[in-house]
Coordinates of C-alpha atoms in Angstrom, one line a residue:
Chain A
X5 CA 8.0 -17.9 -15.5
X6 CA 6.8 -20.8 -13.4
X7 CA 8.0 -19.0 -10.4
X8 CA 6.2 -15.9 -11.4
X9 CA 2.9 -17.7 -12.0
X10 CA 3.1 -19.4 -8.6
X11 CA 3.7 -16.1 -6.9
X12 CA 1.0 -14.2 -8.8
X13 CA -1.5 -17.0 -8.0
X14 CA -0.7 -16.7 -4.3
X15 CA -1.1 -12.9 -4.5
X16 CA -4.6 -13.4 -6.0
X17 CA -5.5 -15.8 -3.2
X18 CA -4.5 -13.2 -0.7
X19 CA -6.5 -10.4 -2.4
X20 CA -9.6 -12.5 -3.0
X21 CA -9.7 -13.8 0.6
X22 CA -9.2 -10.5 2.3
X23 CA -12.9 -9.6 2.0
X24 CA -12.5 -6.3 3.8
X25 CA -9.8 -5.0 1.5
X26 CA -11.6 -6.3 -1.5
X27 CA -14.8 -4.5 -0.4
X28 CA -12.8 -1.3 -0.1
X29 CA -11.0 -1.9 -3.5
X30 CA -14.3 -2.4 -5.4
X31 CA -16.7 -0.5 -3.2
X32 CA -14.8 2.7 -2.9
X33 CA -15.1 3.7 -6.6
X34 CA -18.8 3.0 -6.7
X35 CA -19.4 5.0 -3.5
X36 CA -17.2 7.9 -4.6
X37 CA -18.8 8.2 -8.0
X38 CA -22.3 8.0 -6.5
X39 CA -21.5 10.5 -3.8
X40 CA -19.9 13.0 -6.1
X41 CA -22.4 12.4 -8.8
X42 CA -25.5 12.9 -6.7
X43 CA -24.9 14.0 -3.2
X44 CA -22.3 16.7 -3.7
X45 CA -22.7 19.4 -6.2
X46 CA -21.6 23.0 -6.5
X47 CA -25.2 24.0 -7.1
X48 CA -26.5 26.2 -4.3
X49 CA -30.3 26.4 -4.0
X50 CA -32.6 28.4 -1.8
X51 CA -29.9 30.7 -0.3
X52 CA -31.4 33.1 2.1
X53 CA -31.1 36.7 1.2
X54 CA -31.7 39.8 3.1
X55 CA -32.7 42.9 1.2
X56 CA -31.8 46.4 2.2
X57 CA -33.7 48.5 -0.2
X58 CA -33.0 52.2 0.1
X59 CA -34.1 52.8 -3.4
X60 CA -37.6 51.5 -3.4
X61 CA -38.0 52.2 -7.1
X62 CA -38.7 50.2 -10.2
X63 CA -35.2 49.0 -10.8
X64 CA -34.8 47.6 -7.3
X65 CA -38.3 46.1 -7.4
X66 CA -37.5 44.4 -10.7
X67 CA -34.3 42.9 -9.5
X68 CA -35.8 41.7 -6.2
X69 CA -38.6 40.1 -8.2
X70 CA -36.2 38.3 -10.4
X71 CA -34.2 37.0 -7.5
X72 CA -37.3 35.9 -5.7
X73 CA -38.6 33.9 -8.7
X74 CA -35.3 32.1 -9.2
X75 CA -34.9 28.8 -7.4
X76 CA -31.6 29.8 -6.0
X77 CA -32.7 32.5 -3.7
X78 CA -35.2 33.0 -0.9
X79 CA -35.7 36.5 0.2
X80 CA -36.1 36.0 3.9
X81 CA -35.6 39.4 5.3
X82 CA -36.4 43.0 4.2
X83 CA -34.5 45.4 6.3
X84 CA -34.3 49.1 7.0
X85 CA -31.0 49.5 8.7
X86 CA -27.5 48.3 8.1
X87 CA -27.2 47.2 11.7
X88 CA -29.9 44.7 11.2
X89 CA -28.0 43.1 8.4
X90 CA -25.0 42.7 10.6
X91 CA -26.9 40.9 13.3
X92 CA -28.4 38.6 10.8
X93 CA -25.0 37.6 9.5
X94 CA -23.8 37.1 13.1
X95 CA -26.7 34.7 13.7
X96 CA -25.9 33.0 10.4
X97 CA -29.4 33.6 9.2
X98 CA -28.6 34.8 5.7
X99 CA -26.0 34.0 3.2
X100 CA -26.2 37.3 1.2
X101 CA -27.2 40.8 1.9
X102 CA -28.3 43.0 -1.1
X103 CA -28.1 46.7 -0.7
X104 CA -29.9 49.0 -3.2
X105 CA -28.7 52.5 -2.6
X106 CA -31.2 55.4 -2.7
X107 CA -31.8 57.0 -6.0
X108 CA -30.8 53.9 -7.9
X109 CA -33.2 54.5 -10.8
X110 CA -32.3 58.2 -11.0
X111 CA -28.6 57.4 -11.1
X112 CA -29.2 54.9 -13.8
X113 CA -31.2 57.2 -15.9
X114 CA -29.3 60.3 -15.2
X115 CA -25.7 59.1 -15.2
X116 CA -26.3 55.9 -17.1
X117 CA -24.7 54.1 -14.2
X118 CA -26.0 52.7 -11.0
X119 CA -24.5 50.5 -8.3
X120 CA -25.8 47.8 -6.0
X121 CA -23.9 46.1 -3.2
X122 CA -23.8 42.4 -2.5
X123 CA -22.5 41.5 1.0
X124 CA -21.6 37.8 1.3
X125 CA -21.2 35.7 4.3
X126 CA -17.7 34.4 3.7
X127 CA -17.7 31.8 6.4
X128 CA -18.3 29.3 3.5
X129 CA -16.3 31.1 0.9
X130 CA -17.0 28.7 -2.0
X131 CA -20.7 28.6 -1.5
X132 CA -21.0 32.3 -1.0
X133 CA -18.9 32.9 -4.0
X134 CA -21.2 30.8 -6.1
X135 CA -24.3 32.6 -4.9
X136 CA -22.7 35.9 -5.6
X137 CA -22.1 34.8 -9.2
X138 CA -25.8 33.9 -9.5
X139 CA -26.9 37.4 -8.3
X140 CA -24.5 39.0 -10.7
X141 CA -25.8 36.9 -13.5
X142 CA -29.4 37.8 -12.7
X143 CA -28.6 41.5 -12.5
X144 CA -26.7 41.2 -15.8
X145 CA -29.7 39.6 -17.3
X146 CA -31.9 42.4 -16.2
X147 CA -29.4 44.9 -17.6
X148 CA -29.4 43.3 -21.0
X149 CA -33.2 43.6 -21.1
X150 CA -32.9 47.2 -20.2
X151 CA -30.6 47.8 -23.1
X152 CA -33.0 46.2 -25.5
X153 CA -36.0 48.3 -24.3
X154 CA -34.3 51.6 -23.7
X155 CA -32.3 53.6 -26.2
X156 CA -29.7 54.9 -23.9
X157 CA -27.4 52.1 -22.6
X158 CA -27.8 52.0 -18.9
X159 CA -25.3 50.2 -16.9
X160 CA -25.6 48.6 -13.6
X161 CA -22.3 48.0 -12.1
X162 CA -21.8 44.4 -11.0
X163 CA -18.5 42.8 -11.4
X164 CA -18.5 39.2 -12.2
X165 CA -15.4 37.3 -13.0
X166 CA -16.3 33.8 -14.1
X167 CA -18.4 32.6 -16.9
X168 CA -21.8 31.9 -15.5
X169 CA -22.7 28.3 -15.1
X170 CA -26.0 28.2 -13.3
X171 CA -25.9 24.6 -12.2
X172 CA -22.6 22.9 -12.8
X173 CA -23.7 21.7 -16.2
X174 CA -23.4 18.1 -15.2
X175 CA -22.1 16.0 -12.4
X176 CA -19.7 14.1 -14.6
X177 CA -17.1 16.9 -14.5
X178 CA -16.1 15.3 -11.2
X179 CA -15.3 12.0 -12.7
X180 CA -11.7 12.7 -13.7
X181 CA -10.8 14.0 -10.3
X182 CA -12.5 11.2 -8.5
X183 CA -10.8 8.6 -10.7
X184 CA -7.4 10.2 -10.1
X185 CA -7.9 10.1 -6.4
X186 CA -9.2 6.6 -6.2
X187 CA -6.4 5.2 -8.3
X188 CA -3.8 7.1 -6.3
X189 CA -5.2 6.0 -3.0
X190 CA -5.7 2.3 -3.9
X191 CA -2.6 1.8 -6.0
X192 CA -0.1 3.3 -3.6
X193 CA -1.6 2.1 -0.4
X194 CA -2.6 -1.4 -1.2
X195 CA 0.7 -2.3 -2.9
X196 CA 2.8 -0.8 -0.1
X197 CA 0.8 -2.5 2.6
X198 CA 0.9 -5.9 0.8
X199 CA 4.7 -5.9 0.6
X200 CA 5.2 -4.6 4.1
X201 CA 2.8 -7.2 5.4
X202 CA 5.3 -9.9 4.3
X203 CA 8.0 -8.2 6.1
X204 CA 5.9 -8.0 9.3
X205 CA 4.8 -11.6 9.1
X206 CA 8.3 -12.9 8.6
X207 CA 7.5 -14.5 5.3
X208 CA 9.8 -12.0 3.5
X209 CA 12.7 -13.7 5.3
X210 CA 11.7 -17.0 3.8
X211 CA 11.2 -15.4 0.3
X212 CA 14.7 -13.9 0.6
X213 CA 16.2 -17.3 1.4
X214 CA 14.5 -18.7 -1.7
X215 CA 16.2 -18.3 -5.0
X216 CA 13.4 -16.0 -6.2
X217 CA 14.8 -12.8 -7.6
X218 CA 13.7 -9.5 -6.0
X219 CA 12.4 -8.2 -9.3
X220 CA 10.1 -11.1 -9.5
X221 CA 8.8 -10.5 -6.0
X222 CA 8.1 -6.9 -6.9
X223 CA 6.4 -7.7 -10.2
X224 CA 4.2 -10.4 -8.8
X225 CA 3.2 -8.2 -6.0
X226 CA 2.2 -5.5 -8.4
X227 CA 0.2 -7.5 -11.0
X228 CA -2.9 -8.4 -8.9
X229 CA -3.3 -4.8 -7.9
X230 CA -2.8 -3.7 -11.5
X231 CA -5.7 -6.0 -12.5
X232 CA -7.9 -4.7 -9.6
X233 CA -7.2 -1.1 -10.3
X234 CA -8.1 -1.7 -13.9
X235 CA -11.3 -3.3 -12.8
X236 CA -11.9 -0.1 -10.8
X237 CA -11.3 2.0 -13.8
X238 CA -13.9 0.0 -15.7
X239 CA -16.4 0.3 -12.9
X240 CA -15.9 4.1 -12.7
X241 CA -16.3 4.5 -16.4
X242 CA -19.3 2.3 -16.5
X243 CA -21.0 4.2 -13.7
X244 CA -20.0 7.5 -15.3
X245 CA -21.5 6.5 -18.6
X246 CA -24.6 4.8 -17.3
X247 CA -25.6 6.5 -14.1
X248 CA -24.1 10.0 -14.6
X249 CA -24.9 9.9 -18.3
X250 CA -21.4 11.1 -19.2
X251 CA -21.1 11.5 -22.9
X252 CA -18.5 9.2 -24.5
X253 CA -15.9 11.7 -25.8
X254 CA -12.4 10.9 -26.7
X255 CA -10.8 7.6 -27.7
X256 CA -11.8 4.9 -25.2
X257 CA -8.7 2.8 -26.0
X258 CA -6.4 5.8 -25.4
X259 CA -8.2 6.5 -22.2
X260 CA -7.7 2.9 -20.9
X261 CA -4.1 2.9 -21.9
X262 CA -3.5 6.1 -20.0
X263 CA -5.3 4.7 -17.0
X264 CA -3.0 1.7 -17.1
X265 CA 0.0 4.0 -17.3
X266 CA -1.2 5.9 -14.2
X267 CA -2.0 2.7 -12.3
X268 CA 1.6 1.6 -13.0
X269 CA 2.8 4.9 -11.7
X270 CA 0.9 4.5 -8.4
X271 CA 1.9 0.9 -8.1
X272 CA 5.6 1.6 -8.4
X273 CA 5.2 4.4 -5.9
X274 CA 3.6 1.9 -3.6
X275 CA 6.5 -0.5 -4.1
X276 CA 8.8 2.4 -3.3
X277 CA 7.0 3.1 -0.1
X278 CA 7.1 -0.5 0.9
X279 CA 10.9 -0.7 0.5
X280 CA 11.4 2.2 2.8
X281 CA 9.3 1.2 5.8
X282 CA 9.0 -1.8 8.1
X283 CA 5.4 -1.8 9.3
X284 CA 2.0 -1.7 7.7
X285 CA 0.9 1.3 9.8
X286 CA 3.8 3.4 8.7
X287 CA 3.2 2.3 5.1
X288 CA -0.4 3.3 5.3
X289 CA 0.5 6.6 7.0
X290 CA 3.2 7.4 4.4
X291 CA 0.9 6.6 1.5
X292 CA -1.9 8.7 3.0
X293 CA 0.0 11.7 4.3
X294 CA 3.1 11.5 2.1
X295 CA 1.4 10.8 -1.2
X296 CA -2.4 11.1 -1.0
X297 CA -2.5 14.5 0.6
X298 CA -0.2 16.1 -2.0
X299 CA -2.2 14.3 -4.6
X300 CA -5.3 15.9 -3.3
X301 CA -3.8 19.4 -2.9
X302 CA -1.7 19.6 -6.0
X303 CA -3.8 17.5 -8.2
X304 CA -5.6 20.5 -9.6
X305 CA -9.2 19.4 -9.0
X306 CA -9.6 21.1 -5.6
X307 CA -7.5 24.1 -5.9
X308 CA -6.5 25.6 -9.2
X309 CA -2.8 25.3 -9.6
X310 CA -2.5 28.6 -11.5
X311 CA -3.6 30.5 -8.3
X312 CA -0.9 28.9 -6.1
X313 CA 2.3 30.7 -5.1
X314 CA 5.0 30.0 -7.6
X315 CA 7.0 27.7 -5.3
X316 CA 3.9 25.5 -4.8
X317 CA 3.3 25.5 -8.6
X318 CA 6.8 24.1 -9.0
X319 CA 6.2 21.5 -6.3
X320 CA 3.0 20.5 -8.0
X321 CA 5.0 19.3 -11.0
X322 CA 6.3 16.5 -9.0
X323 CA 2.8 15.2 -8.2
X324 CA 1.8 12.5 -10.6
X325 CA -1.9 13.1 -10.1
X326 CA -1.6 16.5 -11.6
X327 CA -0.5 15.1 -14.9
X328 CA -3.0 12.3 -14.9
X329 CA -5.8 14.7 -14.1
X330 CA -4.9 16.7 -17.2
X331 CA -4.9 13.6 -19.3
X332 CA -8.3 12.6 -18.1
X333 CA -9.8 16.1 -18.5
X334 CA -8.4 16.3 -22.0
X335 CA -9.7 12.9 -23.1
X336 CA -12.9 12.5 -21.1
X337 CA -14.3 16.1 -21.0
X338 CA -12.7 17.7 -24.0
X339 CA -12.5 14.6 -26.2
X340 CA -8.9 15.4 -27.4
X341 CA -6.6 13.0 -28.9
X342 CA -3.1 11.7 -28.0
X343 CA -1.3 14.7 -29.5
X344 CA -2.6 16.8 -26.7
X345 CA -1.4 14.6 -23.9
X346 CA 2.0 13.5 -25.1
X347 CA 3.8 15.7 -22.6
X348 CA 1.8 14.3 -19.7
X349 CA 2.2 10.7 -20.9
X350 CA 5.9 11.2 -21.1
X351 CA 6.2 12.7 -17.7
X352 CA 4.1 9.9 -16.1
X353 CA 6.2 7.2 -17.9
X354 CA 9.4 8.9 -16.6
X355 CA 8.1 9.0 -13.1
X356 CA 7.1 5.3 -13.2
X357 CA 10.5 4.4 -14.5
X358 CA 12.2 6.5 -11.8
X359 CA 10.1 5.0 -9.0
X360 CA 10.8 1.5 -10.2
X361 CA 14.5 2.0 -10.4
X362 CA 14.7 3.4 -6.9
X363 CA 12.4 0.7 -5.5
X364 CA 14.6 -2.0 -7.1
X365 CA 17.7 -0.4 -5.7
X366 CA 16.3 -0.1 -2.2
X367 CA 14.8 -3.5 -2.1
X368 CA 17.0 -5.4 0.3
X369 CA 18.2 -8.7 -0.9
X370 CA 19.7 -9.4 2.4
X371 CA 18.4 -8.3 5.8
X372 CA 21.5 -6.2 6.6
Chain B
X106 CA 34.2 -40.0 10.3
X107 CA 34.4 -40.4 6.6
X108 CA 31.4 -38.3 5.7
X109 CA 31.2 -35.4 3.2
X110 CA 31.2 -31.9 4.6
X111 CA 28.2 -29.8 3.7
X112 CA 28.9 -26.7 5.9
X113 CA 32.3 -25.4 6.7
X114 CA 33.0 -22.1 8.3
X115 CA 36.3 -20.4 9.0
X116 CA 36.4 -17.5 11.4
X117 CA 32.9 -16.4 10.4
X118 CA 32.2 -13.1 12.1
X119 CA 29.4 -10.6 12.1
X120 CA 29.5 -7.2 13.8
X121 CA 26.7 -4.7 14.2
X122 CA 28.5 -1.5 14.9
X123 CA 30.6 -2.2 17.9
X124 CA 28.7 -5.2 18.9
X125 CA 30.2 -8.5 17.7
X126 CA 27.2 -10.8 17.4
X127 CA 29.2 -13.7 16.0
X128 CA 32.9 -13.9 16.9
X129 CA 35.1 -15.9 14.5
X130 CA 33.3 -19.2 14.6
X131 CA 34.7 -22.2 12.7
X132 CA 33.0 -25.5 12.4
X133 CA 32.1 -28.3 10.1
X134 CA 28.8 -30.1 9.5
X135 CA 28.6 -33.4 7.7
X136 CA 26.1 -34.6 5.2
X137 CA 23.0 -36.2 6.7
X138 CA 23.8 -35.0 10.1
X139 CA 21.5 -33.4 12.7
X140 CA 23.5 -30.6 14.0
X141 CA 22.3 -28.8 17.1
X142 CA 23.2 -25.2 17.4
X143 CA 22.6 -24.3 21.0
X144 CA 23.1 -21.2 23.1
X145 CA 21.4 -18.8 25.4
X146 CA 19.2 -16.0 24.0
X147 CA 21.4 -13.4 22.4
X148 CA 24.4 -15.8 22.1
X149 CA 24.4 -15.2 18.3
X150 CA 22.7 -18.4 17.0
X151 CA 20.2 -16.7 14.8
X152 CA 22.8 -14.3 13.4
X153 CA 25.1 -17.2 12.5
X154 CA 22.3 -19.1 10.9
X155 CA 21.2 -16.1 8.9
X156 CA 24.7 -15.7 7.5
X157 CA 24.7 -19.3 6.5
X158 CA 21.4 -18.8 4.6
X159 CA 22.6 -15.8 2.8
X160 CA 20.3 -13.5 4.6
X161 CA 23.1 -11.6 6.3
X162 CA 26.5 -10.7 4.8
X163 CA 29.4 -11.7 7.1
X164 CA 31.7 -9.0 8.3
X165 CA 34.7 -11.3 7.9
X166 CA 35.5 -14.9 7.6
X167 CA 34.4 -17.6 5.1
X168 CA 31.7 -20.2 4.9
X169 CA 30.9 -22.8 2.3
X170 CA 27.4 -24.2 2.4
X171 CA 26.4 -27.0 0.2
X172 CA 29.5 -26.3 -1.7
X173 CA 28.8 -22.6 -2.3
X174 CA 30.5 -19.6 -0.9
X175 CA 27.9 -17.7 1.1
X176 CA 29.6 -14.4 0.2
X177 CA 30.1 -14.9 -3.5
X178 CA 27.4 -17.4 -4.6
X179 CA 24.3 -16.6 -2.5
X180 CA 22.0 -17.3 -5.4
X181 CA 23.2 -20.7 -6.2
X182 CA 23.3 -21.5 -2.5
X183 CA 19.7 -20.5 -2.1
X184 CA 18.4 -23.2 -4.4
X185 CA 19.9 -25.9 -2.2
X186 CA 18.8 -24.9 1.2
X187 CA 15.6 -24.8 3.1
X188 CA 14.8 -22.4 5.9
X189 CA 12.3 -22.3 8.6
X190 CA 12.4 -19.0 10.5
X191 CA 11.8 -18.3 14.1
X192 CA 8.8 -16.2 13.1
X193 CA 6.0 -18.3 11.8
X194 CA 6.3 -18.2 8.0
X195 CA 3.2 -19.6 6.5
X196 CA 0.6 -17.4 4.9
X197 CA -2.3 -17.4 7.4
X198 CA -5.0 -16.9 4.8
X199 CA -3.9 -19.7 2.5
X200 CA -4.5 -23.3 3.2
X201 CA -1.8 -25.8 4.0
X202 CA -1.9 -27.1 0.5
X203 CA -1.7 -23.7 -1.0
X204 CA 1.2 -22.7 1.2
X205 CA 3.1 -25.8 0.1
X206 CA 2.2 -25.3 -3.5
X207 CA 3.4 -21.8 -3.3
X208 CA 6.7 -22.5 -1.8
X209 CA 7.3 -25.4 -4.1
X210 CA 6.4 -23.0 -7.0
X211 CA 8.9 -20.3 -6.0
X212 CA 11.6 -22.9 -6.0
X213 CA 10.8 -23.5 -9.6
X214 CA 9.3 -27.0 -9.3
X215 CA 7.1 -28.2 -12.2
X216 CA 3.4 -28.2 -11.7
X217 CA 3.0 -32.0 -11.9
X218 CA 5.9 -32.5 -9.6
X219 CA 4.4 -30.0 -7.1
X220 CA 1.0 -31.7 -7.1
X221 CA 2.5 -35.2 -6.4
X222 CA 4.9 -33.8 -3.8
X223 CA 2.3 -31.8 -1.9
X224 CA -0.1 -34.8 -2.0
X225 CA 2.5 -37.2 -0.6
X226 CA 3.6 -34.8 2.1
X227 CA 0.1 -34.2 3.2
X228 CA -0.5 -37.9 3.3
X229 CA 2.7 -38.6 5.2
X230 CA 1.9 -35.9 7.7
X231 CA -1.6 -37.3 8.2
X232 CA -3.1 -33.8 7.8
X233 CA -5.6 -34.6 5.0
X234 CA -8.5 -33.2 7.0
X235 CA -6.6 -30.0 7.7
X236 CA -5.0 -29.5 4.3
X237 CA -7.8 -27.4 2.9
X238 CA -8.3 -25.2 6.0
X239 CA -6.8 -21.8 6.1
X240 CA -3.6 -22.0 8.1
X241 CA -4.7 -19.4 10.7
X242 CA -7.3 -21.8 11.9
X243 CA -4.8 -24.6 12.7
X244 CA -3.2 -25.3 16.0
X245 CA 0.4 -24.1 16.4
X246 CA 1.8 -27.6 16.4
X247 CA 0.3 -28.4 13.0
X248 CA 1.4 -25.0 11.7
X249 CA 5.0 -25.8 12.6
X250 CA 4.9 -29.3 11.1
X251 CA 3.5 -27.8 7.9
X252 CA 6.2 -25.1 8.0
X253 CA 8.8 -27.8 8.2
X254 CA 7.3 -29.6 5.3
X255 CA 7.3 -26.5 3.2
X256 CA 10.9 -25.8 4.2
X257 CA 12.0 -29.2 2.7
X258 CA 9.5 -29.4 -0.1
X259 CA 12.1 -28.8 -2.8
X260 CA 14.5 -31.5 -1.4
X261 CA 17.2 -29.1 -0.2
X262 CA 20.6 -30.5 0.8
X263 CA 20.5 -28.6 4.0
X264 CA 17.5 -27.4 6.1
X265 CA 18.0 -24.6 8.6
X266 CA 15.5 -24.6 11.5
X267 CA 15.5 -21.6 13.7
X268 CA 13.9 -22.7 17.0
X269 CA 11.3 -24.7 15.2
X270 CA 9.6 -26.1 18.3
X271 CA 9.2 -22.9 20.3
X272 CA 5.9 -22.9 22.3
X273 CA 4.6 -26.3 21.4
X274 CA 3.8 -29.2 23.8
X275 CA 6.2 -32.1 24.4
X276 CA 4.2 -34.6 22.4
X277 CA 4.1 -32.4 19.3
X278 CA 7.8 -31.7 19.8
X279 CA 8.5 -35.4 19.9
X280 CA 6.5 -35.8 16.6
X281 CA 8.4 -32.9 15.1
X282 CA 11.7 -34.6 15.9
X283 CA 10.4 -37.8 14.3
X284 CA 10.0 -35.7 11.1
X285 CA 13.5 -34.3 11.5
X286 CA 14.9 -37.9 11.8
X287 CA 13.0 -38.9 8.7
X288 CA 14.4 -36.0 6.7
X289 CA 17.9 -36.8 7.9
X290 CA 17.4 -40.4 6.9
X291 CA 16.6 -39.2 3.4
X292 CA 20.0 -37.5 3.4
X293 CA 19.0 -33.9 4.3
X294 CA 21.4 -32.3 6.6
X295 CA 19.5 -30.6 9.5
X296 CA 20.9 -27.5 11.2
X297 CA 18.7 -26.7 14.1
X298 CA 18.8 -24.1 16.9
X299 CA 16.9 -24.7 20.1
X300 CA 16.8 -23.9 23.8
X301 CA 15.3 -27.2 24.7
X302 CA 18.1 -29.2 26.1
X303 CA 16.2 -32.5 25.8
X304 CA 16.1 -31.8 22.1
X305 CA 19.9 -31.3 22.2
X306 CA 20.1 -35.0 23.2
X307 CA 18.4 -35.9 19.9
X308 CA 21.1 -34.3 17.8
X309 CA 24.1 -36.1 16.3
X310 CA 26.4 -33.4 17.4
X311 CA 25.8 -30.1 19.1
X312 CA 27.7 -26.9 19.3
X313 CA 27.3 -24.6 22.3
X314 CA 27.5 -20.9 21.6
X315 CA 28.5 -18.5 24.3
X316 CA 28.9 -14.8 23.7
X317 CA 29.1 -15.2 19.9
X318 CA 31.8 -17.9 20.1
X319 CA 31.6 -21.6 20.0
X320 CA 32.4 -22.8 23.5
X321 CA 32.0 -26.5 22.9
X322 CA 31.3 -28.8 20.0
X323 CA 30.8 -32.6 20.1
X324 CA 28.3 -35.4 20.4
X325 CA 25.9 -35.0 23.3
X326 CA 27.5 -38.1 25.0
X327 CA 31.0 -36.7 24.7
X328 CA 30.0 -33.4 26.1
X329 CA 28.3 -34.9 29.1
X330 CA 31.3 -37.0 29.8
X331 CA 33.7 -34.1 29.4
X332 CA 31.8 -32.0 31.9
X333 CA 30.9 -35.0 34.0
X334 CA 27.2 -34.3 34.2
X335 CA 24.1 -36.3 33.6
X336 CA 22.2 -34.2 31.1
X337 CA 22.7 -31.6 28.4
X338 CA 20.8 -29.2 30.6
X339 CA 23.8 -29.3 33.0
X340 CA 26.3 -28.9 30.2
X341 CA 24.4 -25.9 29.1
X342 CA 24.2 -24.3 32.5
X343 CA 28.0 -24.9 33.1
X344 CA 28.9 -23.2 29.8
X345 CA 26.3 -20.5 29.8
X346 CA 27.3 -19.4 33.3
X347 CA 30.6 -18.2 31.9
X348 CA 28.8 -15.8 29.6
X349 CA 29.5 -12.1 30.1
X350 CA 26.8 -10.9 27.8
X351 CA 23.5 -10.9 29.5
X352 CA 20.6 -12.5 27.7
X353 CA 18.8 -10.1 25.5

């Protein structure tokens, strides 16, 4: 125990004196939360729209009016020919083109069914997709009103797939994703680098000559980062609750416990990395490319896992962030209790245990 | 000589693949002795020393260090030896005092004991004014003295020094050797590798390694007489010239 305290104390000295790393450790979460909370949002305002109105009747006029009065669209061009629309797209002048076919009103009244066409500039697929949802929603709105005022149910054909969410209700839906990424990045990279640094400096040799047991070296390396990552969790939660006004759903204690579990997972992963490589650069590279990238791709916050090819879905099971992200969503956003995250918690504990066993096995007691 | 043996090796061998780094060396080191372990670069000194510290597993042969078998009892062995590696082994962003405290701590010394010991070492070194500076700001000579102090902070029976004076000026080297003598006077056996042949003259006995084997082992005086030369430098040149293995 004395040995352990001596070692842990030394690790804290390292961490606290390395100002740059400390800045990253504590500054990154603040920065990420603020950026995700304020600078980045899925909301798309003032998209430029070109109108190609062959109908020129009441229905088209109504819809155009509604688009124009919404904050999401600017009707920048009114065109006569299809070719003009194409050249506008080429010059990247508009995001959407809206085509009202001739006789729209007649079709609507006569057949009870009319169609309008939305052409999107899919160079930025996500943004365009969002704006298309907005148009669809506005048209749907108009249609609903028509139903109320007219006796015959007219139908304007716009297919929309997602539930409409005009402005991503609140920025805090990002918090679980950001939190997962930060912990993954810091936990894995910082720990692996800190052990490999001892190898590089040659101090590992001296530690190996000492009677200190390898498990103690590993534990004492991990503890300061466990504390720091936990501080990060607290910072993120505090910012989320105060600055982003995230409602306090779910059990806070449960949330913190799960965070500790995940930090342990990332730390053991970092330890594992450090036993496999010899230089700090390689450790950083492996943490970033080998673990952070998959964490990003298969975590579920950027790309929905359900839409991935089956083989990738299988792979995503091995990515710890996926499970932690689920836990966070369930606790923080949905406010669910432990019974809904048992599976995830068990999987994460299992991974942690596995990483630890491999790391201990691989940790070389001797040099050769 | 009627002294106690602290290191005894029998046909100690280390191979890396086809390359035999250390070829069946056998020797004895007595308690309180300053034992010089000389040889050209690549002769196998560091490998031999690492085996004796339990850092490398021997391919064959035996060695008892401080009474423990290096193969079977590496953990008991480790508590009784100190090691100063060729690479500089202090933590640059800790102060001298913190480094000493840390190394004392991982050898399981009690807090009170550590405080006293560190205090007295710093005093005896005369580094009071440096003791609270981070080590990376100190000159190399001081770093090496502090390294040595940390290597013997837990009063080991044997201290292994792997080229402790590489790259420092002659005066600092001389001071370093004074520290080595002091440690030896306190009964610590000193096992030291070096390329500086003037340092070889300071040792009680030296062994000369050539191509992984021990080519000669005796007191510096006896070696000079045997090869009828004036200095250890000439002894070294005579022996090293026979080497087949080129310096790495």
